[in-house]
XYZ file of C-alpha atoms in Angstrom:
755
model
C -144.615 -36.956 -199.082
C -146.618 -39.829 -197.605
C -146.055 -43.425 -198.643
C -148.378 -44.614 -201.434
C -149.864 -41.158 -201.975
C -151.086 -42.045 -205.465
C -153.092 -44.953 -204.052
C -154.658 -42.653 -201.452
C -155.553 -40.142 -204.168
C -157.309 -42.892 -206.119
C -159.270 -44.017 -203.063
C -160.408 -40.475 -202.312
C -161.269 -39.767 -205.956
C -163.717 -42.696 -206.066
C -165.063 -42.453 -202.534
C -167.680 -39.641 -202.749
C -169.552 -41.181 -205.698
C -169.482 -44.657 -204.181
C -170.800 -43.389 -200.852
C -173.552 -41.411 -202.536
C -174.574 -44.477 -204.533
C -174.667 -46.571 -201.337
C -176.711 -43.936 -199.519
C -179.186 -43.858 -202.416
C -179.402 -47.654 -202.661
C -179.872 -48.168 -198.912
C -182.261 -45.225 -198.795
C -180.928 -43.794 -195.556
C -178.016 -41.961 -193.929
C -174.832 -43.986 -193.383
C -172.508 -44.645 -190.486
C -168.775 -44.155 -191.062
C -168.224 -47.913 -191.032
C -170.839 -48.361 -193.760
C -169.276 -45.614 -195.871
C -165.875 -47.285 -195.805
C -167.236 -50.796 -196.297
C -169.549 -49.959 -199.188
C -166.933 -47.784 -200.901
C -164.553 -50.772 -200.828
C -167.107 -53.302 -202.079
C -165.674 -55.599 -204.753
C -167.020 -54.847 -208.244
C -168.380 -58.400 -208.565
C -170.842 -57.748 -205.738
C -174.127 -55.988 -206.333
C -174.598 -52.736 -204.447
C -177.430 -53.570 -202.083
C -178.274 -53.622 -198.396
C -176.318 -56.624 -197.117
C -177.754 -58.042 -193.911
C -175.474 -57.349 -190.975
C -174.190 -60.390 -189.150
C -175.287 -62.794 -191.904
C -174.249 -61.809 -195.432
C -170.730 -62.614 -196.623
C -169.346 -59.846 -198.794
C -166.133 -59.370 -200.794
C -164.072 -56.223 -200.328
C -160.939 -54.692 -201.849
C -158.590 -53.532 -199.061
C -156.125 -50.760 -199.873
C -153.119 -52.285 -198.150
C -151.704 -55.190 -196.120
C -149.424 -55.120 -193.063
C -147.599 -58.102 -191.531
C -145.442 -58.541 -188.436
C -142.417 -60.822 -188.585
C -143.905 -63.729 -186.659
C -146.988 -64.012 -188.894
C -145.332 -62.679 -192.070
C -143.204 -65.800 -192.348
C -146.148 -68.107 -192.925
C -148.098 -65.517 -194.906
C -145.217 -64.996 -197.319
C -144.380 -68.689 -197.531
C -147.968 -69.112 -198.682
C -147.735 -66.127 -201.058
C -144.680 -67.701 -202.682
C -146.926 -70.629 -203.645
C -149.439 -68.354 -205.353
C -147.254 -67.797 -208.418
C -147.527 -63.997 -208.486
C -144.469 -61.871 -209.389
C -145.393 -58.932 -207.132
C -147.946 -57.944 -204.510
C -151.093 -56.382 -205.939
C -151.573 -53.812 -203.162
C -149.084 -51.848 -201.023
C -147.789 -54.213 -198.346
C -145.272 -54.033 -195.505
C -143.400 -56.320 -193.111
C -142.454 -55.165 -189.596
C -139.830 -56.969 -187.480
C -141.143 -56.493 -183.950
C -142.085 -59.892 -182.483
C -138.835 -61.857 -182.352
C -136.861 -59.613 -179.979
C -136.656 -60.874 -176.402
C -136.697 -58.203 -173.679
C -134.095 -59.013 -171.062
C -131.285 -56.523 -170.451
C -132.086 -53.416 -172.444
C -132.551 -52.132 -175.973
C -129.005 -52.258 -177.336
C -128.032 -55.688 -176.015
C -131.401 -57.299 -176.676
C -131.491 -56.095 -180.283
C -127.972 -57.413 -180.903
C -128.995 -60.844 -179.597
C -132.106 -60.887 -181.800
C -130.158 -59.882 -184.898
C -127.854 -62.833 -184.274
C -130.421 -65.433 -183.203
C -133.001 -64.594 -185.867
C -130.650 -63.601 -188.670
C -131.908 -66.224 -191.079
C -135.533 -65.201 -190.482
C -134.749 -61.516 -190.976
C -132.727 -62.338 -194.102
C -135.643 -64.370 -195.457
C -138.159 -61.610 -194.759
C -135.890 -58.942 -196.217
C -135.258 -60.984 -199.355
C -138.851 -62.050 -199.938
C -139.978 -58.443 -199.362
C -137.342 -57.203 -201.779
C -138.423 -59.702 -204.423
C -142.172 -59.140 -204.257
C -142.346 -55.345 -203.822
C -142.984 -55.236 -200.070
C -141.763 -52.479 -197.752
C -139.518 -53.892 -195.027
C -139.104 -52.387 -191.557
C -135.970 -53.726 -189.875
C -135.647 -55.062 -186.316
C -135.674 -52.090 -183.941
C -137.697 -49.893 -186.305
C -140.758 -50.264 -184.128
C -143.985 -52.095 -183.412
C -146.121 -52.739 -186.484
C -149.216 -50.842 -185.325
C -147.371 -47.746 -184.159
C -145.341 -47.679 -187.386
C -148.514 -48.105 -189.455
C -150.220 -45.263 -187.595
C -147.198 -43.011 -188.132
C -146.658 -43.842 -191.793
C -149.488 -45.637 -193.583
C -152.907 -45.279 -191.961
C -155.248 -42.784 -193.597
C -158.868 -41.717 -192.932
C -161.461 -43.656 -194.884
C -159.067 -46.397 -195.976
C -159.406 -50.136 -195.552
C -156.514 -52.353 -194.582
C -155.946 -55.860 -193.292
C -153.026 -57.036 -191.191
C -151.755 -60.372 -189.929
C -152.114 -59.345 -186.311
C -155.312 -58.920 -184.310
C -154.281 -55.412 -183.220
C -154.251 -54.130 -186.790
C -157.436 -52.428 -185.562
C -155.164 -49.773 -184.001
C -155.315 -47.883 -187.322
C -158.955 -47.054 -186.568
C -157.445 -44.179 -184.598
C -156.853 -42.540 -187.968
C -160.357 -43.280 -189.227
C -159.673 -46.534 -191.070
C -161.485 -49.812 -191.214
C -158.449 -51.902 -190.267
C -158.956 -55.591 -189.559
C -156.799 -58.385 -188.181
C -156.668 -61.522 -190.322
C -154.724 -64.719 -190.817
C -151.907 -65.025 -193.308
C -154.061 -66.816 -195.876
C -156.345 -63.764 -196.071
C -153.313 -61.519 -196.499
C -152.056 -63.867 -199.204
C -155.343 -63.511 -201.108
C -155.235 -59.731 -201.075
C -151.542 -59.552 -201.965
C -152.336 -61.891 -204.868
C -154.946 -59.435 -206.158
C -158.065 -61.278 -205.008
C -160.948 -59.729 -203.106
C -161.205 -60.371 -199.386
C -164.268 -61.914 -197.780
C -165.895 -60.680 -194.575
C -169.239 -61.261 -192.937
C -171.001 -57.886 -193.060
C -170.522 -56.773 -189.463
C -173.143 -55.539 -187.086
C -172.578 -52.046 -185.718
C -172.103 -50.849 -182.162
C -172.214 -47.090 -181.677
C -170.377 -45.648 -178.691
C -171.372 -42.063 -177.965
C -168.759 -40.176 -175.989
C -169.798 -37.018 -174.203
C -167.841 -34.667 -171.965
C -164.063 -34.436 -171.811
C -161.276 -36.305 -170.037
C -159.467 -34.632 -167.177
C -157.122 -35.434 -164.325
C -156.120 -39.083 -164.119
C -158.580 -40.382 -166.721
C -157.250 -41.256 -170.162
C -158.334 -42.747 -173.476
C -157.258 -46.157 -172.168
C -159.976 -45.957 -169.538
C -162.617 -45.646 -172.261
C -161.796 -49.041 -173.717
C -161.206 -50.612 -170.293
C -164.754 -49.614 -169.395
C -166.122 -50.772 -172.766
C -164.376 -54.132 -172.260
C -166.165 -54.477 -168.945
C -169.492 -53.762 -170.648
C -169.105 -55.960 -173.724
C -166.870 -58.780 -172.354
C -164.309 -60.628 -174.468
C -166.848 -61.762 -177.055
C -169.439 -58.969 -177.008
C -167.943 -57.357 -180.084
C -167.660 -60.500 -182.216
C -168.639 -59.849 -185.855
C -169.258 -56.194 -185.010
C -167.623 -52.860 -185.771
C -167.496 -50.349 -182.927
C -167.891 -46.770 -184.121
C -167.118 -43.959 -181.670
C -168.701 -40.531 -182.061
C -169.814 -37.447 -180.170
C -168.150 -34.391 -178.662
C -166.081 -36.622 -176.409
C -164.664 -38.490 -179.404
C -163.639 -35.227 -181.061
C -161.869 -34.129 -177.858
C -159.538 -37.151 -177.855
C -156.105 -37.156 -179.460
C -155.513 -39.258 -182.564
C -153.191 -41.611 -180.677
C -155.732 -41.843 -177.847
C -158.268 -42.959 -180.431
C -155.724 -45.534 -181.604
C -155.430 -46.926 -178.070
C -159.196 -47.359 -177.869
C -159.373 -49.056 -181.260
C -156.384 -51.251 -180.450
C -158.030 -52.875 -177.448
C -161.276 -53.352 -179.352
C -159.637 -56.661 -180.285
C -160.086 -57.648 -176.634
C -163.878 -57.580 -176.962
C -163.719 -59.587 -180.185
C -164.685 -56.657 -182.404
C -164.015 -56.927 -186.126
C -162.596 -53.425 -185.781
C -163.250 -50.011 -184.232
C -163.079 -46.581 -185.789
C -163.546 -42.832 -185.350
C -164.639 -40.139 -187.791
C -162.035 -37.813 -189.285
C -161.493 -34.662 -187.218
C -158.925 -32.010 -186.326
C -156.905 -34.332 -184.077
C -156.319 -36.659 -187.024
C -155.384 -33.720 -189.229
C -152.880 -32.531 -186.612
C -151.374 -35.998 -186.338
C -151.038 -36.437 -190.090
C -149.238 -33.104 -190.365
C -146.983 -33.848 -187.393
C -145.943 -37.185 -188.930
C -145.009 -35.685 -192.294
C -148.270 -36.345 -194.118
C -149.714 -32.897 -194.665
C -150.517 -34.039 -198.223
C -152.869 -36.703 -196.854
C -154.475 -34.190 -194.475
C -155.150 -31.831 -197.396
C -156.758 -34.625 -199.406
C -158.853 -35.706 -196.413
C -159.981 -32.141 -195.733
C -161.388 -31.940 -199.264
C -163.791 -34.850 -198.644
C -164.108 -34.698 -194.865
C -167.909 -34.993 -194.953
C -167.417 -38.508 -196.369
C -164.910 -39.489 -193.684
C -167.338 -39.466 -190.783
C -170.854 -40.756 -190.197
C -173.785 -38.733 -191.451
C -175.093 -36.199 -188.955
C -178.536 -37.832 -188.937
C -176.918 -41.071 -187.716
C -175.223 -39.442 -184.758
C -178.342 -37.421 -183.904
C -180.441 -40.589 -183.583
C -177.920 -43.443 -183.184
C -180.359 -46.109 -181.959
C -182.048 -45.963 -185.345
C -178.879 -46.851 -187.242
C -176.703 -48.936 -184.898
C -177.526 -52.419 -183.622
C -176.430 -51.407 -180.147
C -175.584 -48.057 -178.545
C -173.387 -47.379 -175.516
C -172.961 -43.931 -173.977
C -170.000 -42.869 -171.826
C -169.498 -39.463 -170.216
C -165.774 -38.766 -170.266
C -166.159 -36.050 -167.643
C -167.333 -38.697 -165.180
C -165.069 -41.533 -166.325
C -162.968 -43.038 -163.567
C -159.618 -44.717 -164.271
C -159.989 -48.492 -164.493
C -157.703 -51.448 -163.882
C -158.673 -54.647 -165.720
C -157.707 -58.182 -164.785
C -156.238 -60.462 -163.727
C -156.098 -63.174 -166.401
C -158.660 -61.574 -168.713
C -158.847 -58.063 -170.190
C -162.586 -57.619 -169.588
C -162.612 -57.868 -165.779
C -162.965 -54.128 -165.235
C -162.574 -52.485 -161.824
C -162.716 -48.733 -161.162
C -159.568 -47.569 -159.341
C -161.625 -46.500 -156.319
C -162.785 -50.092 -155.777
C -159.562 -51.889 -156.707
C -158.134 -52.344 -153.218
C -161.393 -53.709 -151.888
C -161.872 -56.109 -154.810
C -158.222 -57.235 -154.779
C -158.306 -57.944 -151.036
C -161.591 -59.825 -151.344
C -160.217 -62.014 -154.152
C -156.796 -62.598 -152.637
C -154.889 -60.904 -155.448
C -151.313 -60.117 -154.367
C -151.204 -56.408 -153.504
C -147.445 -56.038 -153.767
C -146.596 -54.989 -157.325
C -143.333 -56.391 -158.662
C -143.218 -54.624 -162.019
C -144.866 -51.857 -164.001
C -144.532 -51.883 -167.776
C -145.582 -49.189 -170.240
C -145.472 -48.907 -174.004
C -146.390 -51.659 -176.494
C -148.550 -51.167 -179.576
C -151.394 -49.999 -177.341
C -149.847 -47.128 -175.418
C -146.529 -45.936 -176.788
C -147.378 -42.550 -178.245
C -145.582 -39.340 -177.393
C -148.641 -38.322 -175.385
C -148.585 -41.556 -173.369
C -144.879 -41.273 -172.594
C -145.032 -37.568 -171.759
C -147.863 -38.106 -169.259
C -145.966 -40.980 -167.634
C -142.844 -38.787 -167.455
C -144.776 -36.081 -165.616
C -145.294 -38.644 -162.839
C -141.751 -40.029 -162.949
C -140.430 -36.483 -162.416
C -142.318 -36.338 -159.128
C -140.284 -39.217 -157.686
C -137.222 -37.016 -157.169
C -139.180 -33.779 -156.755
C -141.144 -35.233 -153.819
C -138.319 -37.334 -152.346
C -139.983 -40.603 -153.269
C -138.446 -43.905 -154.234
C -140.040 -46.104 -156.877
C -140.975 -49.429 -155.261
C -141.560 -51.670 -158.303
C -139.444 -52.438 -161.341
C -140.277 -50.185 -164.279
C -139.877 -51.045 -167.966
C -140.656 -49.209 -171.209
C -141.201 -50.452 -174.769
C -141.184 -47.443 -177.133
C -143.508 -47.959 -180.100
C -141.139 -46.856 -182.834
C -137.654 -45.506 -183.413
C -139.267 -42.168 -184.177
C -140.905 -42.148 -180.746
C -137.724 -43.348 -178.998
C -135.505 -40.808 -180.741
C -137.919 -37.963 -179.987
C -138.394 -38.806 -176.301
C -134.642 -39.153 -175.898
C -134.116 -35.732 -177.500
C -136.707 -34.222 -175.166
C -135.070 -35.649 -172.039
C -137.768 -38.173 -171.155
C -135.407 -41.139 -171.104
C -133.133 -39.329 -168.655
C -136.084 -38.958 -166.298
C -136.955 -42.637 -166.583
C -133.336 -43.626 -166.009
C -133.327 -41.673 -162.735
C -136.198 -43.785 -161.396
C -134.363 -46.968 -162.379
C -136.364 -47.781 -165.509
C -135.178 -50.217 -168.162
C -135.806 -49.162 -171.749
C -136.342 -52.161 -174.004
C -136.093 -52.327 -177.798
C -138.735 -50.668 -179.963
C -140.602 -53.963 -180.158
C -143.421 -55.956 -178.587
C -141.360 -57.660 -175.869
C -143.275 -58.530 -172.687
C -146.632 -57.715 -174.297
C -146.460 -60.926 -176.351
C -144.460 -63.072 -173.939
C -141.028 -62.124 -175.279
C -139.768 -61.266 -171.804
C -136.913 -63.220 -170.258
C -137.966 -62.264 -166.763
C -135.577 -63.231 -164.032
C -137.193 -65.674 -161.619
C -140.287 -66.377 -163.723
C -139.324 -70.045 -163.896
C -139.972 -70.325 -160.133
C -143.668 -69.745 -160.890
C -144.186 -67.714 -157.741
C -147.446 -65.888 -157.159
C -146.916 -62.194 -157.937
C -148.534 -59.098 -159.422
C -147.530 -56.928 -162.353
C -149.365 -54.046 -163.988
C -148.946 -52.895 -167.570
C -150.404 -50.689 -170.277
C -150.584 -53.557 -172.788
C -153.800 -55.059 -174.159
C -153.869 -58.692 -173.057
C -153.244 -60.345 -169.723
C -154.031 -64.024 -170.180
C -152.265 -66.450 -167.848
C -148.578 -66.921 -168.814
C -148.917 -64.179 -171.451
C -146.169 -61.807 -170.310
C -143.555 -63.985 -168.619
C -144.662 -67.611 -168.926
C -145.532 -67.810 -165.224
C -149.128 -69.029 -164.687
C -149.075 -67.400 -161.245
C -148.312 -63.898 -162.457
C -151.391 -61.771 -161.861
C -151.265 -59.230 -164.684
C -153.418 -56.112 -164.674
C -154.092 -53.684 -167.533
C -154.269 -49.919 -166.994
C -153.261 -46.639 -168.587
C -149.568 -45.665 -168.629
C -150.367 -43.015 -166.011
C -151.967 -45.454 -163.574
C -149.240 -48.040 -164.252
C -146.562 -45.470 -163.431
C -148.305 -44.321 -160.249
C -148.858 -47.869 -159.001
C -145.268 -48.828 -159.880
C -144.040 -45.870 -157.822
C -146.174 -46.999 -154.866
C -145.522 -50.722 -155.341
C -149.077 -51.326 -154.157
C -151.980 -52.534 -156.320
C -154.386 -51.002 -153.814
C -152.895 -47.511 -154.202
C -155.363 -44.975 -155.592
C -153.388 -41.928 -156.793
C -156.571 -39.867 -156.977
C -157.029 -39.987 -153.191
C -154.110 -41.692 -151.460
C -150.782 -40.352 -150.236
C -147.316 -41.908 -150.205
C -144.657 -41.793 -147.524
C -141.501 -40.198 -148.918
C -137.871 -40.711 -147.851
C -138.269 -38.010 -145.186
C -141.301 -39.730 -143.684
C -143.681 -37.099 -145.083
C -147.051 -37.831 -146.622
C -147.100 -36.614 -150.229
C -149.683 -36.837 -152.980
C -148.928 -37.304 -156.651
C -150.127 -34.492 -158.880
C -152.357 -35.540 -161.792
C -150.436 -36.322 -164.988
C -149.882 -33.741 -167.685
C -148.446 -34.117 -171.149
C -148.400 -33.162 -174.789
C -150.626 -34.489 -177.530
C -147.731 -34.043 -179.971
C -144.057 -33.087 -179.426
C -143.738 -29.270 -179.211
C -140.500 -29.448 -181.212
C -141.909 -31.938 -183.700
C -140.958 -35.561 -184.291
C -137.381 -36.409 -185.196
C -135.487 -39.540 -186.214
C -132.104 -40.287 -187.783
C -132.826 -43.726 -189.247
C -136.441 -44.947 -189.069
C -135.346 -48.437 -190.160
C -137.139 -48.722 -193.514
C -135.915 -50.698 -196.518
C -137.662 -50.035 -199.846
C -138.063 -53.058 -202.170
C -136.282 -53.506 -205.477
C -138.089 -51.981 -208.451
C -137.549 -55.239 -210.315
C -137.429 -58.237 -207.997
C -137.307 -60.918 -210.667
C -133.606 -61.601 -210.072
C -133.779 -61.457 -206.259
C -133.212 -64.806 -204.542
C -135.363 -65.683 -201.548
C -133.150 -67.027 -198.785
C -134.308 -70.319 -197.217
C -131.708 -72.898 -196.197
C -132.837 -76.512 -196.885
C -131.697 -77.653 -193.421
C -133.118 -74.676 -191.528
C -134.778 -75.276 -188.165
C -136.548 -71.909 -188.427
C -137.908 -71.880 -191.985
C -139.605 -74.531 -194.087
C -141.073 -74.213 -197.563
C -144.696 -75.327 -197.628
C -146.327 -78.241 -199.401
C -150.007 -77.850 -200.335
C -152.581 -79.517 -198.088
C -154.506 -82.407 -199.650
C -157.965 -81.908 -201.093
C -161.045 -83.375 -199.408
C -161.514 -87.022 -200.346
C -165.196 -86.528 -201.207
C -166.575 -88.700 -198.391
C -167.953 -88.221 -194.885
C -165.520 -88.190 -192.001
C -165.612 -91.571 -190.269
C -163.552 -92.805 -187.322
C -162.145 -89.503 -186.072
C -160.342 -90.053 -182.765
C -161.114 -87.475 -180.083
C -157.789 -85.718 -179.566
C -158.833 -83.321 -176.811
C -161.979 -81.893 -175.309
C -160.795 -78.459 -174.228
C -162.452 -76.895 -171.212
C -162.915 -73.170 -170.580
C -160.898 -70.376 -172.144
C -158.898 -71.654 -175.091
C -157.246 -68.757 -176.874
C -154.815 -68.929 -179.771
C -152.129 -68.641 -177.073
C -153.373 -71.966 -175.705
C -153.568 -73.528 -179.182
C -150.212 -72.229 -180.431
C -148.158 -70.536 -177.730
C -145.930 -67.560 -178.445
C -142.900 -66.739 -176.263
C -140.094 -69.228 -176.988
C -142.142 -70.790 -179.802
C -142.034 -67.617 -181.881
C -138.713 -68.725 -183.320
C -140.487 -71.521 -185.204
C -143.207 -69.432 -186.827
C -141.684 -70.062 -190.262
C -141.337 -73.835 -189.762
C -144.696 -75.555 -189.672
C -143.375 -78.957 -188.635
C -141.346 -77.657 -185.693
C -143.944 -75.233 -184.356
C -146.574 -77.961 -184.506
C -144.904 -79.396 -181.396
C -146.748 -76.713 -179.403
C -150.205 -77.598 -180.724
C -152.811 -77.232 -177.969
C -150.272 -77.730 -175.191
C -151.903 -74.897 -173.238
C -155.481 -76.201 -173.544
C -157.079 -77.686 -170.431
C -158.245 -81.276 -170.931
C -161.827 -81.481 -169.654
C -161.315 -85.057 -168.463
C -158.343 -84.548 -166.146
C -158.101 -80.738 -165.744
C -154.493 -80.897 -166.988
C -152.689 -79.203 -169.848
C -150.748 -81.146 -172.484
C -152.042 -84.440 -171.160
C -154.537 -86.410 -173.257
C -155.439 -90.070 -173.525
C -153.796 -91.856 -176.432
C -156.545 -94.116 -177.810
C -153.898 -96.394 -179.345
C -152.115 -97.176 -176.071
C -154.424 -96.017 -173.285
C -151.644 -93.882 -171.808
C -151.622 -90.117 -171.218
C -149.186 -88.101 -173.301
C -148.713 -84.609 -174.692
C -151.272 -83.424 -177.260
C -148.886 -83.131 -180.240
C -147.151 -86.360 -179.202
C -150.444 -88.252 -179.416
C -151.516 -86.560 -182.627
C -148.225 -87.384 -184.353
C -148.815 -91.048 -183.511
C -152.276 -90.833 -185.059
C -150.824 -89.169 -188.130
C -148.167 -91.852 -188.495
C -150.938 -94.445 -188.718
C -153.039 -92.260 -191.043
C -155.716 -91.772 -188.376
C -157.615 -88.475 -188.450
C -158.914 -86.747 -185.337
C -161.274 -84.100 -184.007
C -160.814 -81.327 -181.433
C -163.703 -80.227 -179.214
C -163.789 -76.833 -177.513
C -165.783 -74.483 -175.326
C -167.085 -70.912 -175.830
C -165.229 -68.305 -177.900
C -162.673 -70.857 -179.020
C -159.634 -69.228 -180.657
C -160.008 -65.885 -178.891
C -157.036 -63.520 -179.014
C -154.233 -63.259 -181.533
C -154.821 -63.690 -185.260
C -152.060 -66.303 -185.535
C -153.045 -68.775 -188.228
C -150.573 -71.314 -186.867
C -153.399 -72.233 -184.479
C -155.304 -73.442 -187.561
C -152.370 -74.698 -189.652
C -150.833 -76.906 -186.955
C -153.929 -79.091 -186.429
C -154.388 -79.275 -190.208
C -150.751 -80.292 -190.709
C -150.878 -82.976 -188.020
C -154.107 -84.565 -189.233
C -156.932 -82.964 -187.256
C -159.866 -82.755 -189.669
C -162.569 -81.000 -187.647
C -162.944 -78.606 -184.733
C -166.294 -78.689 -182.899
C -166.959 -75.969 -180.310
C -169.700 -74.071 -178.532
C -168.672 -70.857 -180.323
C -165.713 -69.449 -182.272
C -163.805 -66.199 -182.187
C -164.119 -64.601 -185.645
C -160.549 -64.649 -186.919
C -159.836 -68.195 -185.820
C -162.973 -69.575 -187.463
C -161.948 -67.914 -190.741
C -158.395 -69.228 -190.409
C -159.697 -72.780 -190.003
C -161.857 -72.423 -193.096
C -158.984 -70.977 -195.135
C -156.824 -74.013 -194.329
C -159.483 -76.490 -195.446
C -160.528 -77.476 -191.933
C -164.086 -78.276 -190.880
C -165.190 -75.694 -188.271
C -168.411 -76.715 -186.513
C -170.523 -75.467 -183.614
C -172.931 -77.368 -181.394
C -176.557 -76.734 -182.342
C -177.281 -77.501 -178.685
C -174.337 -76.535 -176.470
C -175.414 -79.165 -173.919
C -174.203 -81.801 -176.401
C -170.671 -80.811 -175.382
C -171.262 -82.819 -172.206
C -172.063 -85.985 -174.182
C -168.545 -86.319 -175.529
C -166.486 -88.928 -173.704
C -162.751 -89.405 -173.514
C -162.560 -92.593 -175.628
C -165.023 -91.453 -178.296
C -164.543 -92.104 -181.980
C -166.488 -89.523 -183.957
C -168.227 -89.522 -187.349
C -169.297 -86.370 -189.189
C -171.879 -87.065 -191.886
C -173.672 -84.933 -194.436
C -170.468 -83.713 -196.084
C -171.325 -85.251 -199.441
C -174.215 -82.784 -199.637
C -172.376 -79.960 -197.819
C -174.361 -76.761 -198.477
C -174.748 -73.362 -196.792
C -177.214 -73.318 -193.912
C -177.670 -77.100 -193.783
C -176.739 -78.839 -190.561
C -174.354 -81.777 -190.406
C -174.662 -84.788 -188.107
C -172.143 -85.891 -185.494
C -172.204 -89.487 -184.273
C -170.371 -90.379 -181.072
C -169.184 -93.969 -181.006
C -168.628 -94.616 -177.309
C -166.166 -97.206 -176.034
C -169.037 -99.202 -174.441
C -170.610 -99.746 -177.871
C -173.364 -97.166 -177.481
C -173.898 -94.410 -180.025
C -175.310 -90.899 -179.824
C -176.243 -88.578 -182.702
C -176.776 -84.833 -182.691
C -176.892 -81.980 -185.168
C -174.125 -79.420 -185.529
C -174.088 -76.045 -187.248
C -171.607 -74.414 -189.580
C -171.307 -70.952 -191.130
C -169.748 -71.931 -194.484
C -170.976 -70.117 -197.563
C -170.634 -71.497 -201.089
C -167.141 -70.094 -201.609
C -165.888 -71.380 -198.259
C -167.225 -74.844 -199.057
C -165.046 -74.750 -202.165
C -162.052 -73.951 -199.923
C -162.902 -77.049 -197.893
C -163.239 -79.256 -200.959
C -159.975 -77.984 -202.461
C -158.080 -78.578 -199.235
C -157.595 -74.871 -198.564
C -158.136 -71.484 -200.176
C -154.526 -71.294 -201.364
C -155.006 -74.363 -203.546
C -157.723 -72.484 -205.440
C -155.502 -69.414 -205.896
C -152.678 -71.556 -207.252
C -154.983 -73.357 -209.650
C -156.373 -70.068 -210.945
C -152.884 -68.651 -211.559
C -151.838 -71.764 -213.468
C -155.031 -71.604 -215.510
């Protein structure tokens, strides 16, 4: 029986009537996204046509998922809420704190030792508050969710931007910060701007070297890293139906790379097959009974331009494999043009490493297709030229592929199998030689490839492709190798061509696993003690942030004017810093150390207005804090792109930054700032960014009459005595303004519980 089957039954029992009421109220057919959103509308909100891209609406998600790096802060916040148990089914997955270095067994043992106190804390807090706990080695959160918890038509939130992976099983699944998760676990509704809708019509059918990964690589090239912001991408058409469930998951997963709120597919036979194969035939039966409600209305798909804000059409029969990168996941190049483009741009053609797996591409289908290529190494007398590494997505996947002989094949080509965890995908890769910062190329089937992301080396050129293309290019050792047309020289000096990959959608002998790594919570957690040592360097109980003082912000020192791409990786790096995710004071020492200072083009080097010297960003900010001086951060376009990590909002708040002023925000980061009581502002005229000088002291006025839709005023007090004023925008609604006034959303929750 599936987890939380009674909850799923309740969702499905209410869904048809709610969808019919929404269809009647809106007076038109509905997309799948609209069906799920309107059927999860909070009861306090009137059923009406909420304007896409503008109206803020409250929803009631069905479940919450958290990975260990973000769960620490989310649960530390939940502990402050005063609730005895989570209000909705929730889970914690230990996948982020395991460093990939030697191989699965050794690396897991090291993690269990190094992060014991964090795992003990997460296990104990989960046990106390009714949260399912997945142990280290159990698998990557999104793969485990897809295998165990995702269900068609459901709504979930997760403290990781790639929560959207569950769209492969027809969910609306959205990445959020820990404060949002805390709200929902505390029984409160969850707020979201009603998203705009992008329809992607897929025609034809994949064949040969093309895979589901190539769909999203192409879409990323079309939409860019912010083209999906505040939008849901809904895939439909005969091509969508032809894809496997896990292939759909891959596409939805990387929707985070275009900034999409989420992506989803309508329920179909591939989802039914996957549910049954993963032990959830009961969910498939329930879904079959209301399947017409678990996909968009036929009229919508017949005339998509009438119902979607934007429509993209891709013919899978003509889709060419793509390789995206380097340094950004939206730089899309068809494989046939890769050598030419790489040579023109001076990208290193020699490939040092190929990596497959991660939350994006670690299904049985992915691994089986990669294995079909690895088998050809010995069969065709080839020798793999690049290092090859694998991160299985779950213990169920690892156990099954070992049983079916896949790991033996990989071992023969010299592959290293890492723990069932994120590893190199999130920078948890202790790569030999990376500290030398040599220029080199790697290719992987992950989702992100920002500078320093995988190994900490800013000169590693990382490219994103399907597991099949990664395997082929790793065998060749050449980024310019096109397996569709090119040959390789084998050990006998013969020219041989790789056969196109083949594989299985699902394991012919079924999935198998001895110990999936799940720990159920105590039925009564009231006597369970949460384990946090007072002198811990890894964990720190939280104190509430202070409420707004009720006055305008005057005398804010400019901390940094960030130039260009400034992702949450730049604001709060992962890698070695992951160990401090439960200790706000310690992790704040990485605040904005990856951001490029517009005035000197350096990272972690800003002018200290107290001394006139250049020092690290957190070093300067701590000096301001010590003297009770507040500050402001200025940023460029799409500020806060990437991971959902709320530390990127909590660290500035903790150290005394009061406002963040940028050209534009990525969705999750803007919400995280608001939740923590920060002032998130955008330039009304982006050219005003250029007016800000290094020694500026900044005032923000209009806060005493802070209201939705009303601009605020920024005054720049230049060092030469001159002043400049300009208007700035904000997107706060009435409720979010109350968060700001209270000093953070959590302060309101706590007050309500005490009341």
